[in-house]
Structure formats: C-alpha cells, structure tokens
Tab-separated table of C-alpha atoms in Angstrom:
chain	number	residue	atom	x	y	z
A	5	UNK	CA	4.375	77.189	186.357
A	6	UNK	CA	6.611	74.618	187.761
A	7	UNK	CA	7.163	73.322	184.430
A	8	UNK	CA	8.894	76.499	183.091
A	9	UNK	CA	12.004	75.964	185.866
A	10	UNK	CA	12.256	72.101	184.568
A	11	UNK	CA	12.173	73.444	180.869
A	12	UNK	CA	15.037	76.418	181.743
A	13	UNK	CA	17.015	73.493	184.013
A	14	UNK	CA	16.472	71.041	181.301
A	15	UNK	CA	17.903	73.892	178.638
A	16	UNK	CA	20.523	74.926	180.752
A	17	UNK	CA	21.772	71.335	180.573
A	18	UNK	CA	21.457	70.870	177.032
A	19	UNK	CA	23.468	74.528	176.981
A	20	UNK	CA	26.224	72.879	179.375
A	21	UNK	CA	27.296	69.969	177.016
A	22	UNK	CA	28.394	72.051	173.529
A	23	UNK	CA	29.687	74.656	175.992
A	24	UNK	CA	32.212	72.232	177.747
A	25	UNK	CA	33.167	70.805	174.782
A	26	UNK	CA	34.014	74.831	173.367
A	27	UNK	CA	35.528	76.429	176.139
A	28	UNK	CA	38.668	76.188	174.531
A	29	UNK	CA	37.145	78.146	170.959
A	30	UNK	CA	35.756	80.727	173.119
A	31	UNK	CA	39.203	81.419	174.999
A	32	UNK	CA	40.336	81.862	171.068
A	33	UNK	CA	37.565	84.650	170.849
A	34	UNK	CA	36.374	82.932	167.622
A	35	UNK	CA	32.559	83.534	168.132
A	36	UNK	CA	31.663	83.517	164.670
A	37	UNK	CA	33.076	79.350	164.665
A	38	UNK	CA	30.899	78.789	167.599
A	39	UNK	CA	28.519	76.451	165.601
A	40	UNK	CA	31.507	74.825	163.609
A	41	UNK	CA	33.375	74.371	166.809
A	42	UNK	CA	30.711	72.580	168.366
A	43	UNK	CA	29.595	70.181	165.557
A	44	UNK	CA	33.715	69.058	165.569
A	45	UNK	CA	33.778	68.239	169.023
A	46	UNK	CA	30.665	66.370	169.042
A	47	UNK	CA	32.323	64.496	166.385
A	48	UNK	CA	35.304	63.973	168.505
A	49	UNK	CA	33.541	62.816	171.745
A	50	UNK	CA	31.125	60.020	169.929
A	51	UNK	CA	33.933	58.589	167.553
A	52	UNK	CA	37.180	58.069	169.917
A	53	UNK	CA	38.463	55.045	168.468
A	54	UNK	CA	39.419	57.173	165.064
A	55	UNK	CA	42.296	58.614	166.524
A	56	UNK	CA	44.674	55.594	165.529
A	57	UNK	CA	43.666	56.278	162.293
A	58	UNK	CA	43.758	60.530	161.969
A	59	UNK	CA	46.237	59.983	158.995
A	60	UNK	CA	44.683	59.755	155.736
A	61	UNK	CA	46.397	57.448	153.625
A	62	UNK	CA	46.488	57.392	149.564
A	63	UNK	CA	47.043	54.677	147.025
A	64	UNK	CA	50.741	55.366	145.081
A	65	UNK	CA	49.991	57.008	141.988
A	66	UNK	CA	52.775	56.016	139.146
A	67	UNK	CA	53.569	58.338	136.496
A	68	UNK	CA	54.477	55.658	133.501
A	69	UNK	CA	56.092	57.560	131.143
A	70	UNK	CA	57.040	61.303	130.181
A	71	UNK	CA	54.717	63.670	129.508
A	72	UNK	CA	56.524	65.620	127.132
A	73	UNK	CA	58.163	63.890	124.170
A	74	UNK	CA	61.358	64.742	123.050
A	75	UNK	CA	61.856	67.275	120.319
A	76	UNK	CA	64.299	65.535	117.574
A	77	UNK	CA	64.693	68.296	115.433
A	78	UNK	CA	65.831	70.692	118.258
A	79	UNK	CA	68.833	68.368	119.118
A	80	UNK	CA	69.746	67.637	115.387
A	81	UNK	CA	70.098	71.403	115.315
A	82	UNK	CA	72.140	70.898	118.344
A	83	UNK	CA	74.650	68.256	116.457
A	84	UNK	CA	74.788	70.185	112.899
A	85	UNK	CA	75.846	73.226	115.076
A	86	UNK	CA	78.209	71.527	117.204
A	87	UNK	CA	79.604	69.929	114.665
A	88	UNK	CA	80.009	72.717	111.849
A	89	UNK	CA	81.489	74.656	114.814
A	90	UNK	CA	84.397	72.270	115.875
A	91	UNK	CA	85.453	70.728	112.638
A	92	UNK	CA	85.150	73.376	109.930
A	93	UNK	CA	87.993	73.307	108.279
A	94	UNK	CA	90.689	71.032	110.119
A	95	UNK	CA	92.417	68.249	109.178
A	96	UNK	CA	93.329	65.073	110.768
A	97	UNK	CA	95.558	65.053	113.434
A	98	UNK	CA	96.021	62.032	115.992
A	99	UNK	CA	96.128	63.809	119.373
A	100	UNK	CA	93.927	66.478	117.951
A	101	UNK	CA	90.962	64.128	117.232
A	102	UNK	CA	91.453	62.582	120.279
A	103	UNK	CA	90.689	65.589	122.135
A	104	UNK	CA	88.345	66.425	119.973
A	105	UNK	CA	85.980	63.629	120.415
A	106	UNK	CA	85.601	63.842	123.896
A	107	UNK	CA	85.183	67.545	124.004
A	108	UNK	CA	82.221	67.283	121.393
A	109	UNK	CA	80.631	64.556	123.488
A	110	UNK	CA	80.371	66.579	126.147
A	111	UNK	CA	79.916	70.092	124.551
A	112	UNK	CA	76.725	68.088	122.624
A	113	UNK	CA	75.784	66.404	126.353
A	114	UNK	CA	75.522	69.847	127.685
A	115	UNK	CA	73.461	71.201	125.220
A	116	UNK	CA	70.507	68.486	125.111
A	117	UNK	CA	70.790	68.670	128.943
A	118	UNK	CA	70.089	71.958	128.996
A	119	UNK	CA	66.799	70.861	126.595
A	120	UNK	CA	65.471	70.355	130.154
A	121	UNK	CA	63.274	67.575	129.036
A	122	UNK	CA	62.159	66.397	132.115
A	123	UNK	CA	62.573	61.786	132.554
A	124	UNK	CA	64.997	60.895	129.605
A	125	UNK	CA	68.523	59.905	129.996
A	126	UNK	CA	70.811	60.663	127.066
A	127	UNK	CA	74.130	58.805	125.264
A	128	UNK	CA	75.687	60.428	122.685
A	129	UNK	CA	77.989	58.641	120.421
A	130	UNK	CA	80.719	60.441	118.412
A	131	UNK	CA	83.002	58.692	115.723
A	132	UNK	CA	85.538	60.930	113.951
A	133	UNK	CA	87.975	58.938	111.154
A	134	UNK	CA	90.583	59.632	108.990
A	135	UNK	CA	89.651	59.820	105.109
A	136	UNK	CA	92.277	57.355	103.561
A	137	UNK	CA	89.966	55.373	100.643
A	138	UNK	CA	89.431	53.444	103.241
A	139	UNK	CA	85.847	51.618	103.422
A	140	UNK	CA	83.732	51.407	107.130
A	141	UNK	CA	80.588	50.437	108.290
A	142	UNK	CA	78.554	51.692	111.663
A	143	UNK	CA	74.812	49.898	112.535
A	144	UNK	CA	73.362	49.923	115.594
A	145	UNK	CA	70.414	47.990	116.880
A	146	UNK	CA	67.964	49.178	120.212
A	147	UNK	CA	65.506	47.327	122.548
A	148	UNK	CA	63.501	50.630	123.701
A	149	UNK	CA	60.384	52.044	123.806
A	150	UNK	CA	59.339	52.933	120.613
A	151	UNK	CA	56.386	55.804	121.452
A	152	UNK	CA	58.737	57.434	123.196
A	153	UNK	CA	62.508	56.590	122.613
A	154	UNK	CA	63.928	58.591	119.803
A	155	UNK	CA	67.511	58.803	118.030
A	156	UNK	CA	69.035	61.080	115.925
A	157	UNK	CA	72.138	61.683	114.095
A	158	UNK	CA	74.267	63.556	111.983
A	159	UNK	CA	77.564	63.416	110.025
A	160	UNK	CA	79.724	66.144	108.616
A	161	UNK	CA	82.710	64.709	106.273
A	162	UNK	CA	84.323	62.092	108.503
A	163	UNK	CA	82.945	62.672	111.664
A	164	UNK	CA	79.370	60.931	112.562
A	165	UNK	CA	77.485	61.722	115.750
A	166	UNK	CA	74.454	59.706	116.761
A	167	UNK	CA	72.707	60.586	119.904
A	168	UNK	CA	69.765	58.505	121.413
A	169	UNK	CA	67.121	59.887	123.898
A	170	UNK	CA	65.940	57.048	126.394
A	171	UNK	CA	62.650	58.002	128.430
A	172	UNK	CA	62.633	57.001	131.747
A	173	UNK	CA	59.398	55.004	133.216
A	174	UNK	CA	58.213	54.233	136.513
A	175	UNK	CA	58.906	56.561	139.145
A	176	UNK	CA	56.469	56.260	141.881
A	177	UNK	CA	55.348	59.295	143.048
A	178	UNK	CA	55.329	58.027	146.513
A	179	UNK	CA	57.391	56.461	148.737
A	180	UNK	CA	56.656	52.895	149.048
A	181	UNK	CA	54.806	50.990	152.188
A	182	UNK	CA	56.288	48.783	154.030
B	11	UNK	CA	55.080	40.404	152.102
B	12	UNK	CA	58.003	37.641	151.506
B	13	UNK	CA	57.136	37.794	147.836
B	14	UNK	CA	57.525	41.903	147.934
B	15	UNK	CA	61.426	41.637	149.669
B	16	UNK	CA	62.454	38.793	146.599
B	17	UNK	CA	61.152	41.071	143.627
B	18	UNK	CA	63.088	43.972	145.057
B	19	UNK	CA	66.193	41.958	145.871
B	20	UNK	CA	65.982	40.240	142.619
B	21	UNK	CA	67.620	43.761	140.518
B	22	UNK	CA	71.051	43.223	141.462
B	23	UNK	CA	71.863	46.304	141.303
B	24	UNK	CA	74.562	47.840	138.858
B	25	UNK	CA	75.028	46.937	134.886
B	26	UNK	CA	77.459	44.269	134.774
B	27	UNK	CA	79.735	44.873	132.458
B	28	UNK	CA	82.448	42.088	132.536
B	29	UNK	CA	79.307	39.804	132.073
B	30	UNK	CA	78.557	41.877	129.214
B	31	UNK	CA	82.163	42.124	127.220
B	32	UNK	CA	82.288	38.210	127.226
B	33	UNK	CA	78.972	37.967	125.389
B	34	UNK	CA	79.696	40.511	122.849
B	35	UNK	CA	83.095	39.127	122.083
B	36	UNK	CA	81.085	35.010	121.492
B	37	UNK	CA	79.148	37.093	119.061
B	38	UNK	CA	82.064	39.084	117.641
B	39	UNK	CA	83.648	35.976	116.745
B	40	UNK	CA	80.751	34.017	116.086
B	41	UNK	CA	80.197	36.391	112.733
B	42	UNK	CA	83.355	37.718	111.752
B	43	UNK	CA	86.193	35.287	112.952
B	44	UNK	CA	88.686	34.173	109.992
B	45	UNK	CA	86.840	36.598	107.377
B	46	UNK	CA	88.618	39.340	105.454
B	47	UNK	CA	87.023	42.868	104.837
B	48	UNK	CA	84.279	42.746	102.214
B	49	UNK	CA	82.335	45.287	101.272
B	50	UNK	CA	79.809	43.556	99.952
B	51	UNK	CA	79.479	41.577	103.259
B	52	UNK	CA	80.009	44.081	105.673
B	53	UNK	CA	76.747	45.398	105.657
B	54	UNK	CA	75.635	41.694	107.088
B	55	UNK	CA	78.368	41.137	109.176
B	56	UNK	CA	77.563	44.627	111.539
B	57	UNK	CA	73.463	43.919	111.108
B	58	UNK	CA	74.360	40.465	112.497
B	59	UNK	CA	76.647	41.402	115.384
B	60	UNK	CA	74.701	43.672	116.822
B	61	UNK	CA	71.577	41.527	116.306
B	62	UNK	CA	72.946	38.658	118.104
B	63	UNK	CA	74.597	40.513	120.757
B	64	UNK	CA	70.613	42.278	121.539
B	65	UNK	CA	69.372	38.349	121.638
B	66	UNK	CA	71.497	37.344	124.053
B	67	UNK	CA	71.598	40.373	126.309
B	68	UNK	CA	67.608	40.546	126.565
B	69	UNK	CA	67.969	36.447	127.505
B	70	UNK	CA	69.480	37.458	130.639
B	71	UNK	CA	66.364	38.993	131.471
B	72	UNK	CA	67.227	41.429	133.129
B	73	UNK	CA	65.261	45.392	133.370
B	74	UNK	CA	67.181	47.246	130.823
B	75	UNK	CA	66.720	48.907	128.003
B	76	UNK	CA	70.408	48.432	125.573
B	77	UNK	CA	71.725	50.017	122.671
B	78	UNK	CA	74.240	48.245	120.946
B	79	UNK	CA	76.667	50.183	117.551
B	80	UNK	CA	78.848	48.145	116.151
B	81	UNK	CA	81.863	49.792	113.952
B	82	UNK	CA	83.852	48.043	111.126
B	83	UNK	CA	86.765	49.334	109.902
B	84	UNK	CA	89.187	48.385	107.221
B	85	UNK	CA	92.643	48.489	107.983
B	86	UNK	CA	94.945	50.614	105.928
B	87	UNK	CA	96.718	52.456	108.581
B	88	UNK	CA	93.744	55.335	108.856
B	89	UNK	CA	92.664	56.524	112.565
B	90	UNK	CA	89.547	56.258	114.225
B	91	UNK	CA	88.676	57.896	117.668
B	92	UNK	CA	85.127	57.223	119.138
B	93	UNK	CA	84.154	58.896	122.387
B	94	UNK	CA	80.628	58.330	124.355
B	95	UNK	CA	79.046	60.741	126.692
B	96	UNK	CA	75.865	60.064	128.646
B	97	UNK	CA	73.259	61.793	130.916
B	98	UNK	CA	72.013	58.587	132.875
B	99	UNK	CA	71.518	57.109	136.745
B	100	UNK	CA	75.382	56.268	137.104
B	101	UNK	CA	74.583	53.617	139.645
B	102	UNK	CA	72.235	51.700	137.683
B	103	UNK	CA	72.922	52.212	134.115
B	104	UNK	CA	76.265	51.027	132.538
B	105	UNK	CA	78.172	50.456	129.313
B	106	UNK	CA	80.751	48.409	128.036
B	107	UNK	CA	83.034	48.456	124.515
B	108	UNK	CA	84.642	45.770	122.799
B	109	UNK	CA	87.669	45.963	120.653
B	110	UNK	CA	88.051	43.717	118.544
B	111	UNK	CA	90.376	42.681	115.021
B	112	UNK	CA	92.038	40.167	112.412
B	113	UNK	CA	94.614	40.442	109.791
B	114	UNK	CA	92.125	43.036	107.760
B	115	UNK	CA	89.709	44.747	109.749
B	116	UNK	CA	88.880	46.398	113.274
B	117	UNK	CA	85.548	45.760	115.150
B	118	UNK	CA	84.185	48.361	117.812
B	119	UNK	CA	80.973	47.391	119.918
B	120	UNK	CA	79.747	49.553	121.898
B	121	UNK	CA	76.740	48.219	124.026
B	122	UNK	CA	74.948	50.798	126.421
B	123	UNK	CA	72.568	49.199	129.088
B	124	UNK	CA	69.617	51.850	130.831
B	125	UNK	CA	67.545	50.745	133.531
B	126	UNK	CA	63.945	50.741	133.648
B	127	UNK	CA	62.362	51.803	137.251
C-alpha cells in the first residue's frame, strides 16, 4: 500500500519535467503538438552548446554554364529581317549610312535581347560600304567556348552584319564566405 | 586566407583598352606595313592580323574571352561606316578599334574583350 503513493509521487515527478519544459505550448492551446512539443524541448535542454551553431550552413553551388543554348537560327531571322527592312531599296548616302549603322546595331541589339536567353552577352557588328568595284576583305578570329559560344551573320548587297553570342560562366549562386 | 585576397585582387578590374590598341597596331604593322592592296594576298594578310593580335592578347593572361574582325579595304574613294552594339557587363567587358592605312588600303580592327566570372 505504501508503495502506490511512492509510484503516484514518483509519476507525478516524471509528469513535472515535460510539463515545465511545455508550459509555454499549452498557453498556445496546441494540445494536439503536446508530444512534438515535448520531444523538442528535451532536445533543447540536453544539447545547449548547439545554439552557436542554429544556422545551417551550405557549400556554394556554381552554375558553370547556361542551361539553355542559344537558338542561331532565331537571330539570323532577326538580321535578314532587320536588314531587308532598313536597306531595301536605298542608295548610298554618307550621313545616311552613318545613321544607319548605328540605328541597325541597336534595332538588331534589341531584338536578340528580347530572345531573353538567360547568361549570354551579345556584340553585334554591322559594316555597310559603298559599291564602287572596289575589292574588301572582313575575317574575324574568337577565343570562346566552343559548346556554347555561337556566331552568326548575314549580308544583304553591301551591308554585312555579324553578331556573336558569348555565354557567360561562373556565377556563384551564393554569396561568398569570408 | 592570404592566398584567397591575392586571387581576387589579381583581376584588375576593367578591359584595358589603351593596352590593347598598342598591341593591335605592332601586329597591324607587323603584316601589312609597306604592302599595296592585293587581292590575292589579302585573304592572308586579315587571317594573319587577327591571328597574331588573338596570340598576343591571350599572353597577357588575363580572364577574357576576345573577338577580334579585322576589315581591309581598298582605297578608291568608296565609304565604309561600321558601327558595334553590345549587351555585356559594362564594367568588366571592353572593346577597342584600330584604324589603320597606307598609300592603298584601309585597315579596321575591331577587338572585343568579355570577361569570364
């Protein structure tokens, strides 16, 4: 018989612990986390010294190149349209071509940005020359990366347009440590 | 840690591009200086230029990726107009043209420098 008070003493006790630790829980009127509540606080009270380190903290992932190549035929499209458009039927004029050469850069700059090819950079190139029998001669030479640099062009008469698509590598995708 | 701060240091930032004209105009002249326009050689005078003027740039070393066009004209009194646009990181990437010509011809370089990282 006495041993019935020790074993309801001895309970009470063990009922005393979880329930200190989950007064706040129960002011939240959460009952149905009561056994959740009381495994985290247990965790809490045995393994202080974690609390320096609460803040998970991941490697730097590195995204190496783009994920989506660049679609050449959509931007020679871009050129023969550009192109077609601005220079049907004119002739050569000094100030004229002048103005002209800029504006098609950037009208053809536009147009392949708004591609929205996510990491390349774009130049675009645009020669336009007079036809007088006379003779010229355009190369061009690239240190890239060739799975997933492109260039294309496109001429019309005397007017040549070349336009290369650089990829862009190595952003990190977070900030470094220091 | 030390070694970290010098690799990151080391970039330098912006394309130089007075650096750059210098070495294109060596290798201009280096090819075509004292030549008249010839068709027949033209073809290896422009594949030469620009090859040159990729060597030396990638000797510098430094993290770029470059595109170099080189133009030759004959001169009979026609006009050319070239005109560059470009969708890039304007602090980091650069480019620079060279003009260049003799009795006979005109020479254009155009060499466009894009960073990597």
């Amino acid at each position: 018989m006495s041993d019935l008070p020790k074993d309801k003493s001895q309970k009470r006790e063990k009922g005393k612990a979880p329930s200190e630790g989950s007064h706040g829980v129960r002011g939240k009127k959460t009952p149905g986390r009561t056994k959740d509540s009381i495994s985290t606080t247990s965790c809490i009270d045995e393994l202080g010294h974690h609390e320096d380190n609460t803040r998970i903290t991941m490697e730097n992932t590195y995204q190496l190149g783009p994920l989506k190549r660049f679609p050449v035929s959509a931007v020679t499209d871009i050129l023969k349209d550009v192109l077609t458009s601005y220079l049907q039927e004119e002739k050569y004029e000094v100030e004229w071509s002048q103005k002209m050469t800029k504006t098609i850069c950037e009208v053809i700059r536009a147009r392949v940005k708004d591609l929205m090819i996510p990491r390349y950079k774009t130049v675009v190139l645009v020669h336009i020359g007079q036809r007088t029998s006379q003779s010229m001669q355009i190369s061009s030479r690239c240190l890239w990366d060739a799975t997933n640099d492109t260039f294309t062009s496109y001429s019309l008469r005397t007017a040549l347009c070349l336009v290369w698509q650089l990829s862009t590598l190595f952003t990190l995708s977070e900030s470094r440590r220091q | 840690m030390t070694g970290m701060e010098e690799y990151q240091n080391g970039s330098e930032g912006a394309f130089n591009s007075e650096e750059t004209d210098g070495i294109v105009k060596e290798c201009i002249e280096n090819v075509v200086a004292g030549d008249d326009y010839s068709q027949g050689q033209v073809n290896k005078w422009t594949a030469s230029i620009v090859e040159r003027c990729l060597t030396q740039l990638v000797k510098q070393g430094k993290p770029y990726k470059y595109i170099v066009t080189c133009a030759v004209m004959q001169k009979t009194g026609a006009g050319l107009h070239t005109a560059n646009s470009c969708y890039w990181d304007t602090a980091m990437d650069g480019s620079c043209t060279v003009r260049w010509e003799n009795r006979t011809m005109y020479c254009v370089v155009s060499v466009f420098a894009v960073a990597i990282a």
